[in-house]
Structures are given as C-alpha cells and as structure tokens.
Coordinates of C-alpha atoms and ligand atoms in Angstrom, one line a residue:
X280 CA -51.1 67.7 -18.3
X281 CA -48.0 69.8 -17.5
X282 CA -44.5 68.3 -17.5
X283 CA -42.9 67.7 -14.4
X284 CA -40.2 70.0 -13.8
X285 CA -36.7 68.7 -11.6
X286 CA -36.3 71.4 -9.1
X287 CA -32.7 71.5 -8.1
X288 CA -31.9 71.4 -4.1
X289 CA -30.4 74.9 -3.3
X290 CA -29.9 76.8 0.0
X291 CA -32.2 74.3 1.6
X292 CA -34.9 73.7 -0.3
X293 CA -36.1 72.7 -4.1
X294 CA -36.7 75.0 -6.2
X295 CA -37.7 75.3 -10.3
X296 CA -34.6 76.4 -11.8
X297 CA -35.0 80.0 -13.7
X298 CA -33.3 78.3 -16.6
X299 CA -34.8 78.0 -19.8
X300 CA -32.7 75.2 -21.0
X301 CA -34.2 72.1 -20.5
X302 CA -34.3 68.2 -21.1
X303 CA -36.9 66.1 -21.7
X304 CA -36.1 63.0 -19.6
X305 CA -38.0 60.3 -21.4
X306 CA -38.6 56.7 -20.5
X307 CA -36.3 54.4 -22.7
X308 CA -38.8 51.6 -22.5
X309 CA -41.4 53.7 -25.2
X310 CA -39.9 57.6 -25.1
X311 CA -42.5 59.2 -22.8
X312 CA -41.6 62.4 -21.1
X313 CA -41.3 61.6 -17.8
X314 CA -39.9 64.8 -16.7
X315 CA -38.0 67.8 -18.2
X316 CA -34.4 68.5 -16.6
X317 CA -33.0 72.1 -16.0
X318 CA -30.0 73.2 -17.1
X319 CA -28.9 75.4 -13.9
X320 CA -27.9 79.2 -14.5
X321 CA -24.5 80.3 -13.8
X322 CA -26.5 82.3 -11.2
X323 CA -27.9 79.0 -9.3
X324 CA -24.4 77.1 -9.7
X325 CA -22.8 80.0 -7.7
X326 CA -25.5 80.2 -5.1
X327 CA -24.9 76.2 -4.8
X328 CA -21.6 76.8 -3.9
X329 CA -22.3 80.0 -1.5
X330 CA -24.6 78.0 0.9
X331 CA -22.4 74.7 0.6
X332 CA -19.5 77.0 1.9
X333 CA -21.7 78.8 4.3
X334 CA -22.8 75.5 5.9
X335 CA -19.7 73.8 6.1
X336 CA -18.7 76.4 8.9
X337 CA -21.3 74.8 10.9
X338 CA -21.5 71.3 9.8
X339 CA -17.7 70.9 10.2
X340 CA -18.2 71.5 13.9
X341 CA -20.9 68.9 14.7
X342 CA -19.4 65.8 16.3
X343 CA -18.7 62.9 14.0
X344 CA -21.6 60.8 16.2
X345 CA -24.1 62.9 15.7
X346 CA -23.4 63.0 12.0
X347 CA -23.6 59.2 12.1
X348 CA -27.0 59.4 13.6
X349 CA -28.2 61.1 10.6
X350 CA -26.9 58.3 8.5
X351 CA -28.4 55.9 10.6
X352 CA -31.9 57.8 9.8
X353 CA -31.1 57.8 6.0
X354 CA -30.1 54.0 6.2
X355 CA -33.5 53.7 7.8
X356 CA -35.5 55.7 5.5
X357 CA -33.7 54.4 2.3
X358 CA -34.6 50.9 3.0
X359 CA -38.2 51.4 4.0
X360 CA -38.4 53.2 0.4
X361 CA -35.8 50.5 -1.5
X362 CA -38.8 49.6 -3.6
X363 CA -40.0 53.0 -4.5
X364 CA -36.9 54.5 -5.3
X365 CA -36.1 51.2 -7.5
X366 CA -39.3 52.0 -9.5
X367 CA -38.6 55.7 -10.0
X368 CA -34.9 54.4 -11.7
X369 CA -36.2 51.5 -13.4
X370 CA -38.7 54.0 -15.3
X371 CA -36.2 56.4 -15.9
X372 CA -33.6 54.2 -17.0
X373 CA -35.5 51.2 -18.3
X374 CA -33.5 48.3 -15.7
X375 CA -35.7 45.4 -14.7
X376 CA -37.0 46.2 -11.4
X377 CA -34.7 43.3 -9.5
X378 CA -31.4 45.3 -11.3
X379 CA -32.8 48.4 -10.4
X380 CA -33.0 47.0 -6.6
X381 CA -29.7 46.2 -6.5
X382 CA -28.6 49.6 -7.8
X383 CA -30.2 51.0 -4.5
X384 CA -29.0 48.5 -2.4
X385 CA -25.6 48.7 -3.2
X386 CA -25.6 51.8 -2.6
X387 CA -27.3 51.5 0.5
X388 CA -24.1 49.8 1.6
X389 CA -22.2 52.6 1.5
X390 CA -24.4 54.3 3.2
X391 CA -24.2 51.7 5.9
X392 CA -20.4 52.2 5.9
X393 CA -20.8 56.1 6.3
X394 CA -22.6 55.3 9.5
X395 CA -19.1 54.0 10.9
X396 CA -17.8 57.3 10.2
X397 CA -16.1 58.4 13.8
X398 CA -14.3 55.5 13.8
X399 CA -13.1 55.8 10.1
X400 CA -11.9 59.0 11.4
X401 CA -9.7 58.2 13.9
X402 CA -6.1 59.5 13.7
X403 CA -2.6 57.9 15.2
X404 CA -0.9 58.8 18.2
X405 CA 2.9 58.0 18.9
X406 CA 3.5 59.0 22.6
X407 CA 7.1 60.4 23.5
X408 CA 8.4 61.0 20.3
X409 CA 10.9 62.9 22.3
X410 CA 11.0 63.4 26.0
X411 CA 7.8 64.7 26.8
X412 CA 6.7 65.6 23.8
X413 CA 3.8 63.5 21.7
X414 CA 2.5 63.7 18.3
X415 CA -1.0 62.8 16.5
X416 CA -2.6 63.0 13.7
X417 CA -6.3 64.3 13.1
X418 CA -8.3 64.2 10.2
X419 CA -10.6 67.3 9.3
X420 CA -12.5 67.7 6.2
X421 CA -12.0 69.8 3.4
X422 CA -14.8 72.6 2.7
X423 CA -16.9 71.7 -0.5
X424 CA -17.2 68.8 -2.4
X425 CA -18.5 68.3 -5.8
X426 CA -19.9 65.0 -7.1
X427 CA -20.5 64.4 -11.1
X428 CA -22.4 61.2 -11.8
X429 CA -22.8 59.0 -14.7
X430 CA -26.5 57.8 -16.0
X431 CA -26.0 54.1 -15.7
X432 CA -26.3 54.1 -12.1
X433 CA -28.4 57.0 -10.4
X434 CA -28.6 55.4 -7.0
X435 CA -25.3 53.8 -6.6
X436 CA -22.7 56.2 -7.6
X437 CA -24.6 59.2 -6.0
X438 CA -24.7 57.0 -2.9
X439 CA -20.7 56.6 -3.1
X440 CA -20.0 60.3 -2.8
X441 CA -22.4 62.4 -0.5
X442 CA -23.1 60.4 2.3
X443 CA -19.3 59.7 3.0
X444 CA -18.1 63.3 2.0
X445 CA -20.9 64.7 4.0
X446 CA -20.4 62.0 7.0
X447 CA -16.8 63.6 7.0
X448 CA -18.1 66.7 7.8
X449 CA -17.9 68.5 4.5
X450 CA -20.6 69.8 2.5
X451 CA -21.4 68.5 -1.1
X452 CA -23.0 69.7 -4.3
X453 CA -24.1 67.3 -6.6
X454 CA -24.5 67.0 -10.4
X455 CA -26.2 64.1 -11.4
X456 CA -26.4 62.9 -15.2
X457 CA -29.1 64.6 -17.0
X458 CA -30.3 61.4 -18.3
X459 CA -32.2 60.5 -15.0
X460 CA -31.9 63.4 -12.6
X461 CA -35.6 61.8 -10.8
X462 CA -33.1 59.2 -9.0
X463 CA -31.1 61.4 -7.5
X464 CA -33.1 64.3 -6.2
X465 CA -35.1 61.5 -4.4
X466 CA -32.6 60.3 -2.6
X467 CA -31.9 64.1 -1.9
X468 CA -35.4 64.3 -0.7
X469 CA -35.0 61.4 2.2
X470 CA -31.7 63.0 2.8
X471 CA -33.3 66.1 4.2
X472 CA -36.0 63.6 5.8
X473 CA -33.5 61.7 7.6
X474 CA -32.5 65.1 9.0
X475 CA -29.6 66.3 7.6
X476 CA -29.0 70.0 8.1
X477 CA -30.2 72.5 5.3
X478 CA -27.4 73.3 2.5
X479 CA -25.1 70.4 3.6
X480 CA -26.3 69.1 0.4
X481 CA -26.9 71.1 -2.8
X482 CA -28.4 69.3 -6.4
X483 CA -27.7 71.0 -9.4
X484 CA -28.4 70.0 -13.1
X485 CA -26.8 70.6 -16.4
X486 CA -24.2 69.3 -18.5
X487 CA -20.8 70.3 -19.3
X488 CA -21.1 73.8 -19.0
X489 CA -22.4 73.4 -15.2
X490 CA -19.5 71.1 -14.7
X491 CA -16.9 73.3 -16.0
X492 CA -18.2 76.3 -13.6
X493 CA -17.9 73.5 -10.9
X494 CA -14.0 73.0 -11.4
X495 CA -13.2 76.4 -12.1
X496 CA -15.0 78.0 -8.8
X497 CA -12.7 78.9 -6.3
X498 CA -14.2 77.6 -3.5
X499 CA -15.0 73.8 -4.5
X500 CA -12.2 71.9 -2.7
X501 CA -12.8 68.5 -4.0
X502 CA -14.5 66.6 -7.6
X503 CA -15.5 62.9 -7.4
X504 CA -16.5 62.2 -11.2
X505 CA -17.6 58.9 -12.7
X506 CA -18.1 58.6 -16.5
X507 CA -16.9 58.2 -19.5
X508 CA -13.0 58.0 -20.4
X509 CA -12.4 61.0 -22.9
X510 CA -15.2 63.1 -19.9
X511 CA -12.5 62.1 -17.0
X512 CA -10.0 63.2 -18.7
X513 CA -11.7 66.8 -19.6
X514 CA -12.0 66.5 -16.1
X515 CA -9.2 65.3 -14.3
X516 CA -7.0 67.7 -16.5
X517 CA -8.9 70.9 -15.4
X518 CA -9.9 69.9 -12.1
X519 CA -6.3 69.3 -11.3
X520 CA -4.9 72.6 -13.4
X521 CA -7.1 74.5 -11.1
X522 CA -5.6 72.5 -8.3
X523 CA -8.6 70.7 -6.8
X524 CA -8.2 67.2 -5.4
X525 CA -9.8 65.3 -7.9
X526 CA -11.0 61.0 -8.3
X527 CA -12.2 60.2 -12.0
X528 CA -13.6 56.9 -12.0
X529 CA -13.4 56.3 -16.1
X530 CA -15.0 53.4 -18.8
X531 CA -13.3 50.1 -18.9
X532 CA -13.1 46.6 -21.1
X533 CA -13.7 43.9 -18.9
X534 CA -12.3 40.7 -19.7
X535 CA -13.3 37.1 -18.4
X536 CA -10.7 34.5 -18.6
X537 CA -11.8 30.8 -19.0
X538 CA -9.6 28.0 -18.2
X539 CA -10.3 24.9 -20.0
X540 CA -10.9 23.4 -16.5
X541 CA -13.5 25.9 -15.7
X542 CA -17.5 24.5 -14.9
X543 CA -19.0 24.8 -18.5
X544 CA -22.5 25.5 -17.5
X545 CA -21.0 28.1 -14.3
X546 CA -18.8 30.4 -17.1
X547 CA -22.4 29.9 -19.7
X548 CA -24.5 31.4 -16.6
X549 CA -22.2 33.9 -14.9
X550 CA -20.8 35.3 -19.2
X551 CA -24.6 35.8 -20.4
X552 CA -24.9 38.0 -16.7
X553 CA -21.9 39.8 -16.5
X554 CA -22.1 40.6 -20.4
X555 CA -25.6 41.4 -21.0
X556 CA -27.0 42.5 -17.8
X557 CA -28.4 46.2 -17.7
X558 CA -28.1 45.7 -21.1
X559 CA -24.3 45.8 -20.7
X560 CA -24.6 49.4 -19.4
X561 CA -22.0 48.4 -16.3
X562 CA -18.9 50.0 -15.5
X563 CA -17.9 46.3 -14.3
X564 CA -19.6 44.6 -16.9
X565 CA -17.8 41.2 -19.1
X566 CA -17.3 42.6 -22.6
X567 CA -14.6 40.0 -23.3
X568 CA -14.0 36.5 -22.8
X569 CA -11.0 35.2 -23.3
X570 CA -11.5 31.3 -24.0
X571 CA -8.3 29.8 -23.4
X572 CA -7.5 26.5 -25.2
X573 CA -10.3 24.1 -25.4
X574 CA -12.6 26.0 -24.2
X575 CA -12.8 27.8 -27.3
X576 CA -15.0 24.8 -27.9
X577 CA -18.0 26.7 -26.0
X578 CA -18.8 29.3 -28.1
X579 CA -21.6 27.2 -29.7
X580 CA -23.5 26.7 -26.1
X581 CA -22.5 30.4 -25.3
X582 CA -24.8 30.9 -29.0
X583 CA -27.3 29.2 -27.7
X584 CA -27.8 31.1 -24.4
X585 CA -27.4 34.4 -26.4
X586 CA -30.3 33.3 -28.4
X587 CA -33.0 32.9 -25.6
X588 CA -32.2 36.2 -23.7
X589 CA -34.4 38.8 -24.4
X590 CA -35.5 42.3 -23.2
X591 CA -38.2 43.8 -21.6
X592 CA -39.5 46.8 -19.9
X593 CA -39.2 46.8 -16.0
X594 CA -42.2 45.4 -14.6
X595 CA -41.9 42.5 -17.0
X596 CA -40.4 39.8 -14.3
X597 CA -39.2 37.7 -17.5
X598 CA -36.9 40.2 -18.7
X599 CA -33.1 39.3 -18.9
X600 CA -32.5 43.0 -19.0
X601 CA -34.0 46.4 -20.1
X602 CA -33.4 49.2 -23.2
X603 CA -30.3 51.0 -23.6
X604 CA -30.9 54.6 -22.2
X605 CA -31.1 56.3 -25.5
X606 CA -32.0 56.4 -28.6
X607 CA -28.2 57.4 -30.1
X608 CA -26.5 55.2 -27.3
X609 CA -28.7 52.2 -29.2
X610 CA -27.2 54.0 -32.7
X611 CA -24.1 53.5 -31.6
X612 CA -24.1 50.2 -30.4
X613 CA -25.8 48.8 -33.7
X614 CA -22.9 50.9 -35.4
X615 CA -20.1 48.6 -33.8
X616 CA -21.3 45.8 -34.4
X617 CA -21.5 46.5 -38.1
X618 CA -17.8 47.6 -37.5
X619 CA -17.1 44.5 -35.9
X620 CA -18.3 42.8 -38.8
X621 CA -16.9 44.9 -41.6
X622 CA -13.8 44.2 -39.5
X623 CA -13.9 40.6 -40.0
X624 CA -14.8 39.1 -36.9
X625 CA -17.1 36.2 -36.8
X626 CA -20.5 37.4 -35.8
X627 CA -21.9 34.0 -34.1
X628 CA -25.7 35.5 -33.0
X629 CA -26.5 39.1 -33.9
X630 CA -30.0 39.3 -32.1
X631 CA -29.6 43.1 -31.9
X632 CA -32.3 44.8 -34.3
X633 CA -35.2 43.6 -31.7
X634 CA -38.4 44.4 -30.6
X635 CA -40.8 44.4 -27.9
X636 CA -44.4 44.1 -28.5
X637 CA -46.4 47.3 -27.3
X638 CA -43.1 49.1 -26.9
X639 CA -41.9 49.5 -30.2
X640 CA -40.3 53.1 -30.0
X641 CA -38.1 51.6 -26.9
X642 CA -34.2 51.8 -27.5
X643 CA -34.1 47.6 -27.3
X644 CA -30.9 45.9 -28.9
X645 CA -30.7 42.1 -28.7
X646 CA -27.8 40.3 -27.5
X647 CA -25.0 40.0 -30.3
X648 CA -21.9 37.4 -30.0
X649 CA -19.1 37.7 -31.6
X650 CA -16.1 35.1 -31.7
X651 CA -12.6 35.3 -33.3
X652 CA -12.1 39.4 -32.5
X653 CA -8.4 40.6 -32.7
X654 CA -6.7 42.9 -30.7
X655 CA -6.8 45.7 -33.2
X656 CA -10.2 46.1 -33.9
X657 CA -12.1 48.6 -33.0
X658 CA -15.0 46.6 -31.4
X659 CA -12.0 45.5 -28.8
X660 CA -10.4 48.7 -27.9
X661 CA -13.6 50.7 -27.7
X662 CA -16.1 50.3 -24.5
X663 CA -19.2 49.2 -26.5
X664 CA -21.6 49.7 -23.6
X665 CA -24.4 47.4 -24.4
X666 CA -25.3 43.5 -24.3
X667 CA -22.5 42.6 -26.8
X668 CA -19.8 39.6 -25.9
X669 CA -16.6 39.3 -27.5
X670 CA -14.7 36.0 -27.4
X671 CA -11.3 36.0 -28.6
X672 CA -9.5 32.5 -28.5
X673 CA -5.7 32.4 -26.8
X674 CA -3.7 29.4 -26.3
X675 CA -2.1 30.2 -22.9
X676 CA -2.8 32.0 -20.0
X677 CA 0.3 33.7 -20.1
X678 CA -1.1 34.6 -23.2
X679 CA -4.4 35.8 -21.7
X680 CA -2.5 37.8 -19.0
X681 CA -0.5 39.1 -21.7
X682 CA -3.2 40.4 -23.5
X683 CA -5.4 42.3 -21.4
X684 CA -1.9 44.0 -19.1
X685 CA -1.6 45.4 -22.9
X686 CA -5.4 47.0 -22.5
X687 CA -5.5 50.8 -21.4
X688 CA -8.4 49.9 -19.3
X689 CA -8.2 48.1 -15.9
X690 CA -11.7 48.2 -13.9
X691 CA -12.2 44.9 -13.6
X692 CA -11.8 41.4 -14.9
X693 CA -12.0 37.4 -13.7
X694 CA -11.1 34.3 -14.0
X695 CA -13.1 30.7 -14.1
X696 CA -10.9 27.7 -13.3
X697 CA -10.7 24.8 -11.1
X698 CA -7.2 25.5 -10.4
X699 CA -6.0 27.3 -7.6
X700 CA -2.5 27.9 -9.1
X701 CA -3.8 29.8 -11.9
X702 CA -5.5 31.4 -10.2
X703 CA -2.9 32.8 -8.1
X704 CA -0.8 33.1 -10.9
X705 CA -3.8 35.7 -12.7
X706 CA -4.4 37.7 -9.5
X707 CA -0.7 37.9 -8.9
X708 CA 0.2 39.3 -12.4
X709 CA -2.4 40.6 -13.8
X710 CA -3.0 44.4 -14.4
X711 CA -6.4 45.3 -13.0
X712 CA -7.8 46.5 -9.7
X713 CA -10.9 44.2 -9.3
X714 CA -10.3 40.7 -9.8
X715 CA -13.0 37.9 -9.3
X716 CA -11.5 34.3 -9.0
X717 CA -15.0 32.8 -10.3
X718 CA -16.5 35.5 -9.6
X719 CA -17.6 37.7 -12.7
X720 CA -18.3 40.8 -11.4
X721 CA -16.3 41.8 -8.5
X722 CA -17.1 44.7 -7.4
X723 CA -16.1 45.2 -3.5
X724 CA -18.0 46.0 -0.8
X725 CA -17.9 49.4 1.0
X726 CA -15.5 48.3 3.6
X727 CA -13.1 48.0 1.2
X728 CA -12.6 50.5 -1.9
X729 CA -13.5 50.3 -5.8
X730 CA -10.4 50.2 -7.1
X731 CA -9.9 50.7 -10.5
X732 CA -6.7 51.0 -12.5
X733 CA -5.3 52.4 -16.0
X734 CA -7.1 54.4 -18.0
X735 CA -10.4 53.2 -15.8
X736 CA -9.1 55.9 -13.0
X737 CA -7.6 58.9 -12.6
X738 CA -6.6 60.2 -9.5
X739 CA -4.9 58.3 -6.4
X740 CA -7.5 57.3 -3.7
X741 CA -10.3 55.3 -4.6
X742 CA -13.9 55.2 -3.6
X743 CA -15.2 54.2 -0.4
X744 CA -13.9 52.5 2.0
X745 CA -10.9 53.4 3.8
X746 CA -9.3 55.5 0.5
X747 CA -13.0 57.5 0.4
X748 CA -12.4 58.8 3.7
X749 CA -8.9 60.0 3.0
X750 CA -10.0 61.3 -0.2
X751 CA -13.0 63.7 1.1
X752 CA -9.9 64.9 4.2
X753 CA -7.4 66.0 5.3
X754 CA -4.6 65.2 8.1
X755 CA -3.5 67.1 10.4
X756 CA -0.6 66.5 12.4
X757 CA 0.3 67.8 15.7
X758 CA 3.3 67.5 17.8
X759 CA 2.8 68.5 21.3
X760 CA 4.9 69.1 24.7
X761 CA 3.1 70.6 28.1
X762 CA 5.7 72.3 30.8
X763 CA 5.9 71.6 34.2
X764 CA 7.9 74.7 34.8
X765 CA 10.1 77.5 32.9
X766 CA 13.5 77.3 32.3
X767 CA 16.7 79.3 32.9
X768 CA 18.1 79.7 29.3
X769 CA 17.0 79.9 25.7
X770 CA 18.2 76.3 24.4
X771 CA 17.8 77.9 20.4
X772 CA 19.5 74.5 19.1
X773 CA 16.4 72.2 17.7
X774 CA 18.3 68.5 18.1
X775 CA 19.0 69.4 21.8
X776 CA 15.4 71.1 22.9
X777 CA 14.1 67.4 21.8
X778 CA 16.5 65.4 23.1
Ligands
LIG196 P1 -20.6 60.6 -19.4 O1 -19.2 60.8 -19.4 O2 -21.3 61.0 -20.7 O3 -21.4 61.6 -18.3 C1 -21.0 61.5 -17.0 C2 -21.3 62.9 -16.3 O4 -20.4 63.8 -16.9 C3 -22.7 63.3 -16.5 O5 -23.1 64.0 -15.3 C4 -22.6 64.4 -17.6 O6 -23.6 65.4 -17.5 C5 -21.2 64.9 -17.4 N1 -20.6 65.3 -18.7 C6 -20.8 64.8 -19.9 N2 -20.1 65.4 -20.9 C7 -19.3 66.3 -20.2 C8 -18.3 67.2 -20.6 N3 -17.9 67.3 -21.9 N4 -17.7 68.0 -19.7 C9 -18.1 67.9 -18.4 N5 -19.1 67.0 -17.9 C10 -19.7 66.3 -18.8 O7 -20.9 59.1 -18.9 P2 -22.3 58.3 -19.0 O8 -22.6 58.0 -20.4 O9 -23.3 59.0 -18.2 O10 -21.9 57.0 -18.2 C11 -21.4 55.9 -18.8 C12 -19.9 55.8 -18.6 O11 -19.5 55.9 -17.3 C13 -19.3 54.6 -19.2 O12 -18.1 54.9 -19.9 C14 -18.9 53.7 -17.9 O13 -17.9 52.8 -18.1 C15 -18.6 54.8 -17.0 N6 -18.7 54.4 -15.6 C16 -17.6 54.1 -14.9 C17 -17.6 53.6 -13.6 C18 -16.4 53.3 -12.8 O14 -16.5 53.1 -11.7 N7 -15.2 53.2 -13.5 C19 -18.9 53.5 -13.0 C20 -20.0 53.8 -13.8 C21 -19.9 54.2 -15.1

C-alpha cells in the first residue's frame, strides 16, 4: 500500500510537493507511518508567497462582514467535524481523544472570536480637533503573513494565527511542525470548504531551511512563531534584522504555588493534571510546585497519585494521557531525570521506563516525581516537556514569589490558597503573564490575549484577542478638514491655519 503523501496548499489547490525530502510521520502510540511529510522546494516556498501577495490585492478589498461570514462557515464546519479532526491529531500525536478534543475546541474559540472581526476593527474618531477639522484612525492589514507552528498543538496554535490574520484581511502562509502536518492541512481543507477565496491561505512544509526562506523573503510582512526558546530566538533575531513584525511565543517552566491553606485533595487533582497531562507536552503545563510550609507535608499523597496514572493510546478512554511525540523527545526526558538524580534530588516515584501492552514500540514514559530540587539544577532551569513534577519546598511566599520572578521563563503559573490576600499579594507581584488563583492552567480565552512574559515571548503584542488584531495591522491615521469656500490669502503659518 503506498504512503500517503501531505500535499502542500499552493495557489489554490493541494498539490504533491516536487520535493524529494521527505518525513515519515509516524504514530507515536506504535511507530506506524501514517504519512510522509515534504520538505517544500525553494521553488514552492516562493510560489507560496507569490499567490499570497497576489491575493491580498483582492482579499484586502472585501468588506470586513463578508469576511466574517466566511468564518461563520468555518465555525460551522469545524464543529460539525470536531470529532474527526480530534481523531486525525490524536493518531498523529498520540493525545487521548478527550485532550485531543479540547485542542480543537480551543481553537475553535478563536475562531469564534475572528467572526467578530469588523468590530475588532473599528478605529477612533476625535471630532474638531481644530476648527473644522477631524481626525480618525483606520486599521488596514499588512500584506502577507507567515505562521510557524509547534507539534504539541496542531489545531490550536494554527487556529490562533490564520483565521484572525486572514479575518483582518491579509493573506497567510502557513508552516506547520513536521511532526503532524495531517492536523493542519485538514483544517486547511474546511477552510477552503467554508469558502474562503483561493490563495488567501497557503500550507507549506519543511523545517528550518523553509523557515529561514520565510524570514528572509521580501514580501512576508509579518511571522507569528510558537516553539521552542533557543527556535524563537533564531527567529525573533532574523525576523526582526530583516525588519518583519514578528510575535515568538517561546517554552516556559510553570510553577504552582501551594499555600498551606490550600484544599489538599483540590492541589492533588488539579498538580497530577496540569503536570502530566498530554504527557506534559503543554506550553502551560505545571512542571513545578512550589509547596510552601506545611504543605511540604503532601508529597507522599502527591506519590501516591503519581503512582496510579498511567498511559495509553487514544481510543483507550482509561488513559491519563498519551506517548511523548518521539522517540528522542522520550530519550531526552529519561535523560533528565537521570540528571535530576545524579544531581541529588530526591526522586519520590520514577514510573517512567513504562509500557503498554500491544504497543510496545510506543514512546510511553511514566509519571516521575521528584521532591527537594534546587534552583540550580538542571532539571529546574530546563523545560523538561513530559509528565515530570518537581516539588521544591520554600518557607514563605515571599519566598516563592522570589523564586520564580528569578526564572527566565514567565508563561504561566498559579496559586492554591484559601486566602484571598495572598492571593492578591501573588498576582500583584508576581512576574508572569497568566496567572490562575486556583486555577492551574490559565490559559485565557480568545477575548482576551495569551500573554506570556520573559523568555516565554518575544515580541510586543500577544496572541488573540484585542493584541492579535493589532498585531496582524496596521493604523492609519487621518486628519481631515472639508471647505465651504476659498479664501483670500495663503495663511503658510501651521498654528494659525488650525486655530
Ligand atoms: P520547535 O521549536 O522544535 O519547532 C517549532 C517550529 O519551528 C516547527 O514548525 C519547526 O519545524 C520549526 N523549527 C524547528 N527548528 C527550527 C530552526 N532551527 N529554525 C527555524 N525553524 C525551526 O518546537 P516543538 O518541539 O515543535 O514545540 C514544543 C515547544 O513549543 C516547547 O518548548 C513549548 O513550550 C513551546 N510552545 C510554546 C507555546 C507558547 O504559547 N509559549 C505554545 C506551545 C508550545
């Protein structure tokens, strides 16, 4: 049986890439080839570009309503396949089917928001700014807009970019991860369904050297990357040298603070969750909590929770979560937490080397608990990405603020306490952009942004939400005066003609 090839979305329709560099795209539940991935040609990246630009002459023009109606349709057509596109990614990226659901929904959501577009577009007026003169401010889009997407959520992050740039009025290429590139160019497919002019959107594959033809072309306006830190740098660095707008949403170390009047069996639930859901492949994920006080005292029930969790593949409904995505992302993980042991920290359950019967090739690693970690090791200041917890014992929360403001990363964090002072006090002071106040994954909802801080973004407006829609425009602002009549004299002095 032959392979099934990506196609890549250019000028309008899907087509096999003429490449002959390829990747397998395998299922991380047992390493079948589900698909092989092109890597585009330098050819088929400029031809991307070429109908993008072409079509935003057009697309520009239609009225922001009528662009909303389109998003209305792909609302439509996005829930009516919400199942069927969260089967596609859980395969390709091993998530339980009800995680993979959510990945769709949420960014479903945004899609929702997109369909609010001409209002999100409105500009200001101030009337009489002078005598008989008033000024506005419109916003336009920008030309072509380039999205580069991480594996970990296929539906989601594409979902933040090209339905809002697009809804703008720009037009959008789109480089998903090669690691599941099926994701994606469905949601490209219902795109076109839902009626969405041909080129507006462009898919093309590859890796870094795709990328880097992306932020050097002359006509890409705009890059919207989500990844990995030392990638967002490579990219914010060159996008920016070339003097593109560009948003790098980066990797983080999350941090959970519990307060010794928190609910025990609420911070047991919402830690196990936040740390080793998607098998701790979230951008917003808990990789640290930070036990203040007494409630150092538990770790031993936190042990205990660790030990019944236990993966599965997608369809299995009992799953906590699924396989990492590959085979050297599960390396890697099993490397740190040797490190973190070598390092001295107290490894309270190690359930990683795991198995799961009839899927023994799978990249599974079992939850792994670790208590008594230090600031300096390595297994704090690197993002582990994968179902690994790190409790670290503080006595204060002054301490615990003091702690994680000194962490490069700031995606997101929370608190569990009974008290609304300290609570305050930790969304007041701390140094984060997405705080939950029992809560332990906060991530907002389209109407507002995803607001990362630190060395977890680079760039200056966010995603979604209001700061999406400044980021994929421009302003434009005009100051205006109608005559009833000519006059006599040339009045050349500006303060006067104004007065
Ligand atoms: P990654 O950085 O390896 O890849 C992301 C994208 O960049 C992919 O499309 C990939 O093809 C491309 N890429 C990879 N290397 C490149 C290079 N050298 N030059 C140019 N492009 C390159 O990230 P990943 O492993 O796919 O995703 C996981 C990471 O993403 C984690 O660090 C996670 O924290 C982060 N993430 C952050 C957020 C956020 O909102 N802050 C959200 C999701 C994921």
């Amino acid at each position: 049986m032959s392979i099934r090839q990506i196609p890549l979305l250019l000028e309008g329709s899907f087509q096999e890439s003429a490449s002959s560099e390829r990747l397998p795209v395998r299922n991380p539940a047992n390493q079948e080839v589900l698909a092989e991935v092109p890597f585009a040609t330098h050819g088929e990246v400029n031809r991307a570009v070429a109908a993008a630009k072409e079509a935003f002459k057009s697309w520009r023009e239609v009225p922001p309503p009528a662009r909303a109606r389109i998003m209305l349709s792909y609302q439509h057509l996005l829930k009516a396949h919400h199942d069927e596109i969260a089967e596609i990614l859980a395969k390709e990226t091993g998530k339980t089917f009800a995680d993979a659901r959510g990945d769709v929904w949420r960014g479903i959501e945004v899609v929702e928001h997109a369909c609010n577009i001409s209002s999100l577009l409105m500009g200001e007026t101030v009337e009489n700014v002078a005598n008989g003169i008033d000024t506005y401010s419109m916003i336009q889009p920008l030309g072509v807009c380039v999205g580069i997407t991480p594996f970990n959520f296929p539906a989601m992050i594409p979902l933040w970019m090209f339905p809002l740039a697009i809804a703008c009025g720009n037009t959008f290429v789109l480089k998903p991860s090669e690691q599941d590139p099926m994701t994606p160019t469905r949601l490209a497919e219902l795109f076109l369904e839902a009626g969405a002019p041909k080129n507006v959107l462009q898919v093309v594959h590859g890796g870094r050297d795709q990328v880097d033809q992306l932020l050097a072309h002359p006509d890409v306006h705009a890059i919207s990357f989500v990844g990995s830190a030392p990638v967002a740098e490579h990219i914010y660095r060159t996008g920016t040298h070339n003097l593109k707008r560009v948003q790098c949403f980066a990797g983080a170390k999350n941090h959970m603070v519990v307060m010794p009047d928190a609910q025990p069996q609420q911070v047991i639930n919402n830690l196990i969750g936040a740390s080793c859901g998607a098998a701790g492949q979230r951008c917003m994920a808990i990789s640290v909590a930070l036990l203040v006080g007494e409630s150092k005292n538990l770790v031993p029930q936190l042990a205990e929770a660790f030990k019944v969790m236990r993966p599965g593949v997608w369809n299995d409904s009992s799953a906590a979560y699924g396989p990492v995505i590959s085979p050297k992302a599960r390396q890697r993980i099993l490397d740190l937490v040797q490190i973190g042991k070598d390092e001295g920290a107290t490894c309270v359950f190690d359930g990683s080397q795991v198995t799961v019967p009839d899927h023994e090739t799978g990249n599974w690693v079992g939850p792994v608990l670790f208590s008594g970690v230090k600031a300096d090791m390595q297994i704090y200041r690197e993002e582990i990405f994968g179902p690994v917890l790190l409790c670290m014992e503080v006595d204060t929360l002054e301490d615990a603020i003091a702690l994680m403001n000194a962490n490069p990363f700031g995606n997101g964090c929370s608190i569990f306490t009974a008290s609304g002072a300290a609570a305050r006090k930790f969304q007041h002071e701390i140094e984060v952009g997405q705080v939950g106040i029992n809560v332990a994954i906060p991530v907002p909802l389209p109407f507002f942004s995803f607001t990362g801080w630190k060395k977890s973004f680079l760039g200056d407006l966010h995603a979604y939400g209001k700061q999406g829609v400044r980021f994929y425009t421009e302003t434009k602002t005009i100051t205006s005066r109608w005559f009833d009549e000519d006059i006599a004299h040339a009045a050349p002095n500006m303060t006067i003609s104004l007065k």
